[in-house]
């Protein structure tokens, strides 16, 4: 049984992750963190939760300004971290990697827990080898704080690695959306569109459980992408 602490537990993503951990035979919900929680319901800060629970893995799905400090606090406690919070800057990533290597702790940053989104990124990288003329259109709900999305940035990184050219990213924020992305490739008289559609945050739960179960198999340092655990 792995004891898991969920930071951002009352959120649209954190709540279904907590429910899935509670329902899993091999996982225990060791604690819940959100600023609005207190008493038996949970902890207002991650630091208090780490001190007050014997957690073995921490998951953070909070907000862009909290993801990096929460990850550094988790590393300082010697615990592996699954970071699902998006909006991490390159400076934040470098700081996390250095701290995680020094502490001997694995951190997995997952820009998108959706397994279909991970496959979309993999197929986009394959297509980019033959079709370098590429553009990304990401579409999200209006409450999303960071733009472009972490998935769009990660897709752009993978396409650039594959073909040497960075695609442009267009961001759309519309009522009614959850998270969609199209990766468009153009060539002479032909185009290819790879599209991922997410209709509810339940889409992120199987990938989050995969990351929680697999994080301790990774080496110390910062790793990016659920695809590391897919194969
Ligand atoms: N990786 C993925 O696949 C994926 C998918 C969807 C969303 N996300 C990302 O996950 C994050 C959360 O998304 P969401 O839609 O669930 O947001 P949300 O509904 O606003 O939930 C945020 C949660 O974090 C808590 N929180 C916020 N700031 C905090 C802080 N400083 N300390 C402790 N708790 C804090 C909130 O509770 P209080 O307000 O009470 O503190 C709440 O429980 C965002 O960064 C989003 O982009 C990632």
Tab-separated table of C-alpha atoms and ligand atoms in Angstrom:
chain	number	residue	atom	x	y	z
A	1	UNK	CA	0.000	0.000	0.000
A	2	UNK	CA	1.395	3.396	-1.001
A	3	UNK	CA	0.383	6.381	1.117
A	4	UNK	CA	-0.413	9.357	-1.116
A	5	UNK	CA	-0.800	13.018	-0.153
A	6	UNK	CA	-2.889	15.104	-2.583
A	7	UNK	CA	-2.216	18.843	-2.708
A	8	UNK	CA	-5.102	20.671	-4.382
A	9	UNK	CA	-7.484	18.014	-3.085
A	10	UNK	CA	-10.678	20.081	-3.342
A	11	UNK	CA	-10.062	21.164	-6.937
A	12	UNK	CA	-11.695	20.052	-10.159
A	13	UNK	CA	-8.765	17.711	-10.800
A	14	UNK	CA	-7.706	16.950	-7.225
A	15	UNK	CA	-11.149	15.755	-6.086
A	16	UNK	CA	-11.496	12.898	-8.628
A	17	UNK	CA	-7.846	11.928	-8.028
A	18	UNK	CA	-8.585	11.666	-4.276
A	19	UNK	CA	-11.682	9.558	-4.980
A	20	UNK	CA	-9.716	7.211	-7.237
A	21	UNK	CA	-6.919	6.811	-4.662
A	22	UNK	CA	-9.490	6.005	-1.969
A	23	UNK	CA	-11.068	3.401	-4.270
A	24	UNK	CA	-7.758	1.734	-5.231
A	25	UNK	CA	-6.688	-1.458	-3.448
A	26	UNK	CA	-2.980	-0.591	-3.493
A	27	UNK	CA	-3.172	3.112	-2.509
A	28	UNK	CA	-4.124	4.990	0.652
A	29	UNK	CA	-5.174	8.652	0.731
A	30	UNK	CA	-2.768	9.793	3.459
A	31	UNK	CA	-3.969	13.395	3.479
A	32	UNK	CA	-5.664	16.214	1.593
A	33	UNK	CA	-4.267	19.735	1.178
A	34	UNK	CA	-6.076	22.951	0.189
A	35	UNK	CA	-5.926	26.401	1.785
A	36	UNK	CA	-9.622	26.080	2.717
A	37	UNK	CA	-9.173	22.768	4.596
A	38	UNK	CA	-8.710	22.334	8.349
A	39	UNK	CA	-9.245	19.785	11.097
A	40	UNK	CA	-10.306	16.292	10.078
A	41	UNK	CA	-10.956	17.424	6.489
A	42	UNK	CA	-7.289	18.066	5.743
A	43	UNK	CA	-4.385	20.511	5.891
A	44	UNK	CA	-4.189	24.167	4.819
A	45	UNK	CA	-0.520	23.895	3.825
A	46	UNK	CA	1.546	21.179	2.218
A	47	UNK	CA	4.301	21.612	4.795
A	48	UNK	CA	1.852	20.849	7.639
A	49	UNK	CA	0.511	17.840	5.731
A	50	UNK	CA	3.981	16.397	5.133
A	51	UNK	CA	4.772	16.834	8.836
A	52	UNK	CA	1.418	15.386	9.915
A	53	UNK	CA	1.127	12.317	7.680
A	54	UNK	CA	3.464	9.453	6.876
A	55	UNK	CA	3.032	10.068	3.160
A	56	UNK	CA	5.222	8.194	0.676
A	57	UNK	CA	4.263	10.057	-2.532
A	58	UNK	CA	2.950	13.609	-3.022
A	59	UNK	CA	0.721	14.735	-5.915
A	60	UNK	CA	0.343	18.464	-6.591
A	61	UNK	CA	-2.567	19.806	-8.658
A	62	UNK	CA	-2.942	23.325	-7.285
A	63	UNK	CA	-2.101	26.526	-9.185
A	64	UNK	CA	0.874	27.760	-11.248
A	65	UNK	CA	2.238	29.968	-8.436
A	66	UNK	CA	2.183	27.052	-5.946
A	67	UNK	CA	3.569	24.183	-8.060
A	68	UNK	CA	7.271	25.005	-7.773
A	69	UNK	CA	7.354	25.917	-4.042
A	70	UNK	CA	5.298	22.811	-3.247
A	71	UNK	CA	7.687	20.638	-5.242
A	72	UNK	CA	10.729	22.128	-3.478
A	73	UNK	CA	9.081	21.524	-0.068
A	74	UNK	CA	8.341	17.912	-1.045
A	75	UNK	CA	11.917	17.346	-2.217
A	76	UNK	CA	13.218	18.879	1.038
A	77	UNK	CA	11.177	16.246	2.898
A	78	UNK	CA	12.762	13.501	0.771
A	79	UNK	CA	9.478	12.465	-0.868
A	80	UNK	CA	8.850	11.699	-4.560
A	81	UNK	CA	6.550	14.191	-6.306
A	82	UNK	CA	4.034	13.842	-9.131
A	83	UNK	CA	3.570	17.427	-10.335
A	84	UNK	CA	0.408	17.865	-12.395
A	85	UNK	CA	0.188	21.621	-11.840
A	86	UNK	CA	0.962	23.410	-15.098
A	87	UNK	CA	2.645	26.760	-15.714
A	88	UNK	CA	6.160	25.776	-14.570
A	89	UNK	CA	8.813	28.173	-15.925
A	90	UNK	CA	12.197	26.964	-17.274
A	91	UNK	CA	13.825	28.574	-14.200
A	92	UNK	CA	11.460	26.663	-11.918
A	93	UNK	CA	12.235	23.433	-13.753
A	94	UNK	CA	15.989	23.997	-13.378
A	95	UNK	CA	15.609	24.732	-9.661
A	96	UNK	CA	13.530	21.586	-9.140
A	97	UNK	CA	15.943	19.404	-11.106
A	98	UNK	CA	18.972	20.644	-9.109
A	99	UNK	CA	17.195	20.174	-5.768
A	100	UNK	CA	15.846	16.721	-6.714
A	101	UNK	CA	19.264	15.508	-7.867
A	102	UNK	CA	20.930	16.822	-4.706
A	103	UNK	CA	18.310	15.149	-2.493
A	104	UNK	CA	18.178	11.902	-4.493
A	105	UNK	CA	14.426	12.272	-5.096
A	106	UNK	CA	12.457	11.655	-8.326
A	107	UNK	CA	10.040	14.333	-9.550
A	108	UNK	CA	7.701	13.627	-12.466
A	109	UNK	CA	6.135	16.687	-14.101
A	110	UNK	CA	3.128	15.566	-16.121
A	111	UNK	CA	1.791	18.415	-18.298
A	112	UNK	CA	-1.143	16.194	-19.265
A	113	UNK	CA	-2.366	13.088	-17.426
A	114	UNK	CA	-4.659	12.116	-20.322
A	115	UNK	CA	-3.335	8.976	-22.009
A	116	UNK	CA	-4.895	9.995	-25.339
A	117	UNK	CA	-3.097	13.348	-25.083
A	118	UNK	CA	0.197	11.556	-24.453
A	119	UNK	CA	-0.401	9.449	-27.571
A	120	UNK	CA	-1.276	12.642	-29.522
A	121	UNK	CA	2.136	14.072	-28.552
A	122	UNK	CA	3.911	10.860	-29.505
A	123	UNK	CA	2.178	10.708	-32.911
A	124	UNK	CA	2.902	14.421	-33.481
A	125	UNK	CA	6.617	13.833	-32.890
A	126	UNK	CA	6.530	10.959	-35.392
A	127	UNK	CA	4.710	13.052	-38.018
A	128	UNK	CA	7.075	16.017	-37.562
A	129	UNK	CA	9.969	13.945	-38.895
A	130	UNK	CA	8.250	13.970	-42.303
A	131	UNK	CA	6.114	17.135	-42.028
A	132	UNK	CA	8.018	20.038	-40.394
A	133	UNK	CA	5.346	22.625	-41.283
A	134	UNK	CA	3.331	22.387	-38.067
A	135	UNK	CA	0.977	24.508	-35.930
A	136	UNK	CA	-0.726	23.782	-32.606
A	137	UNK	CA	-4.191	24.982	-31.562
A	138	UNK	CA	-5.020	24.416	-27.892
A	139	UNK	CA	-8.544	25.016	-26.533
A	140	UNK	CA	-9.378	25.197	-22.825
A	141	UNK	CA	-12.024	26.319	-20.312
A	142	UNK	CA	-12.062	30.017	-19.440
A	143	UNK	CA	-10.706	29.505	-15.905
A	144	UNK	CA	-7.353	28.154	-17.118
A	145	UNK	CA	-4.689	30.534	-15.794
A	146	UNK	CA	-1.635	29.642	-17.894
A	147	UNK	CA	-1.459	30.166	-21.643
A	148	UNK	CA	-0.279	28.450	-23.801
A	149	UNK	CA	-1.133	25.220	-22.026
A	150	UNK	CA	1.589	22.960	-20.662
A	151	UNK	CA	0.552	20.306	-23.171
A	152	UNK	CA	0.942	22.730	-26.089
A	153	UNK	CA	4.409	23.750	-24.889
A	154	UNK	CA	5.426	20.116	-24.422
A	155	UNK	CA	4.095	19.215	-27.882
A	156	UNK	CA	6.043	22.125	-29.379
A	157	UNK	CA	9.218	20.885	-27.645
A	158	UNK	CA	8.737	17.372	-29.062
A	159	UNK	CA	7.996	18.628	-32.588
A	160	UNK	CA	11.029	20.928	-32.477
A	161	UNK	CA	13.252	18.066	-31.287
A	162	UNK	CA	11.969	15.903	-34.158
A	163	UNK	CA	12.252	18.362	-37.057
A	164	UNK	CA	14.310	21.354	-35.890
A	165	UNK	CA	11.458	23.842	-36.334
A	166	UNK	CA	9.278	25.149	-33.486
A	167	UNK	CA	5.540	25.251	-34.305
A	168	UNK	CA	3.395	28.299	-33.582
A	169	UNK	CA	0.800	27.868	-30.825
A	170	UNK	CA	-2.681	29.439	-30.845
A	171	UNK	CA	-4.616	29.440	-27.542
A	172	UNK	CA	-8.428	29.506	-27.358
A	173	UNK	CA	-10.386	29.986	-24.099
A	174	UNK	CA	-14.126	29.248	-24.367
A	175	UNK	CA	-17.022	28.479	-22.037
A	176	UNK	CA	-17.983	24.792	-22.178
A	177	UNK	CA	-14.562	23.404	-23.072
A	178	UNK	CA	-12.434	21.180	-20.826
A	179	UNK	CA	-9.158	20.603	-22.715
A	180	UNK	CA	-8.685	19.956	-26.454
A	181	UNK	CA	-5.703	20.243	-28.748
A	182	UNK	CA	-5.102	19.906	-32.481
A	183	UNK	CA	-1.659	19.451	-33.997
A	184	UNK	CA	-1.815	20.459	-37.661
A	185	UNK	CA	0.730	19.478	-40.306
A	186	UNK	CA	0.820	20.916	-43.805
A	187	UNK	CA	2.500	19.748	-46.978
A	188	UNK	CA	1.980	20.105	-50.705
A	189	UNK	CA	-1.790	19.655	-51.357
A	190	UNK	CA	-2.259	17.668	-48.137
A	191	UNK	CA	-2.699	18.236	-44.419
A	192	UNK	CA	-2.761	16.034	-41.338
A	193	UNK	CA	-4.622	16.858	-38.116
A	194	UNK	CA	-4.011	14.958	-34.870
A	195	UNK	CA	-6.732	15.950	-32.379
A	196	UNK	CA	-7.241	15.121	-28.741
A	197	UNK	CA	-10.595	15.881	-27.091
A	198	UNK	CA	-11.206	15.730	-23.347
A	199	UNK	CA	-14.810	15.909	-22.193
A	200	UNK	CA	-14.356	15.663	-18.408
A	201	UNK	CA	-11.561	15.708	-15.836
A	202	UNK	CA	-12.157	11.981	-15.320
A	203	UNK	CA	-9.891	11.686	-18.380
A	204	UNK	CA	-6.918	12.624	-16.201
A	205	UNK	CA	-7.482	10.072	-13.429
A	206	UNK	CA	-6.010	6.846	-14.963
A	207	UNK	CA	-2.858	8.737	-15.952
A	208	UNK	CA	-2.537	10.277	-12.497
A	209	UNK	CA	-2.763	6.803	-10.912
A	210	UNK	CA	-0.151	5.507	-13.400
A	211	UNK	CA	2.194	8.338	-12.345
A	212	UNK	CA	1.589	7.739	-8.620
A	213	UNK	CA	2.281	4.006	-9.002
A	214	UNK	CA	5.344	4.532	-11.195
A	215	UNK	CA	7.113	7.554	-9.711
A	216	UNK	CA	9.353	5.535	-7.409
A	217	UNK	CA	10.775	3.557	-10.361
A	218	UNK	CA	12.332	6.758	-11.769
A	219	UNK	CA	15.858	7.978	-11.064
A	220	UNK	CA	16.442	11.120	-8.959
A	221	UNK	CA	15.931	14.455	-10.749
A	222	UNK	CA	13.173	16.064	-12.795
A	223	UNK	CA	11.440	13.966	-15.452
A	224	UNK	CA	8.802	15.262	-17.856
A	225	UNK	CA	5.872	13.407	-19.357
A	226	UNK	CA	3.660	10.424	-18.579
A	227	UNK	CA	5.109	8.680	-21.648
A	228	UNK	CA	8.117	7.707	-19.497
A	229	UNK	CA	5.837	5.275	-17.656
A	230	UNK	CA	3.665	4.144	-20.581
A	231	UNK	CA	6.059	1.631	-22.131
B	1	LIG	N1	-1.572	17.678	-15.703
B	1	LIG	C1	-2.839	17.590	-16.122
B	1	LIG	O1	-3.264	16.654	-16.823
B	1	LIG	C2	-3.802	18.653	-15.720
B	1	LIG	C3	-5.165	18.563	-16.072
B	1	LIG	C4	-6.043	19.553	-15.633
B	1	LIG	C5	-5.556	20.612	-14.868
B	1	LIG	N2	-4.214	20.670	-14.571
B	1	LIG	C6	-3.645	21.726	-13.751
B	1	LIG	O2	-3.885	21.368	-12.393
B	1	LIG	C7	-4.006	22.567	-11.615
B	1	LIG	C8	-5.334	22.529	-10.866
B	1	LIG	O3	-6.408	22.559	-11.807
B	1	LIG	P1	-7.938	22.544	-11.320
B	1	LIG	O4	-8.745	22.757	-12.530
B	1	LIG	O5	-8.192	21.345	-10.459
B	1	LIG	O6	-7.949	23.873	-10.401
B	1	LIG	P2	-8.965	24.255	-9.219
B	1	LIG	O7	-10.281	23.608	-9.437
B	1	LIG	O8	-8.877	25.744	-9.095
B	1	LIG	O9	-8.315	23.576	-7.919
B	1	LIG	C9	-7.130	24.033	-7.324
B	1	LIG	C10	-6.932	23.305	-6.018
B	1	LIG	O10	-5.696	23.703	-5.446
B	1	LIG	C11	-5.917	24.329	-4.158
B	1	LIG	N3	-4.897	25.367	-4.051
B	1	LIG	C12	-4.683	26.413	-4.869
B	1	LIG	N4	-3.618	27.121	-4.469
B	1	LIG	C13	-3.134	26.499	-3.366
B	1	LIG	C14	-2.044	26.733	-2.493
B	1	LIG	N5	-1.215	27.789	-2.652
B	1	LIG	N6	-1.827	25.868	-1.480
B	1	LIG	C15	-2.646	24.805	-1.287
B	1	LIG	N7	-3.704	24.519	-2.091
B	1	LIG	C16	-3.940	25.365	-3.117
B	1	LIG	C17	-7.372	24.793	-4.219
B	1	LIG	O11	-8.001	24.901	-2.961
B	1	LIG	P3	-7.950	26.280	-2.108
B	1	LIG	O12	-8.382	27.379	-3.028
B	1	LIG	O13	-8.857	26.020	-0.956
B	1	LIG	O14	-6.516	26.424	-1.684
B	1	LIG	C18	-7.990	23.621	-4.961
B	1	LIG	O15	-8.116	22.496	-4.108
B	1	LIG	C19	-3.853	23.728	-12.628
B	1	LIG	O16	-2.505	24.133	-12.670
B	1	LIG	C20	-4.245	23.097	-13.949
B	1	LIG	O17	-3.687	23.753	-15.064
B	1	LIG	C21	-3.353	19.708	-14.968
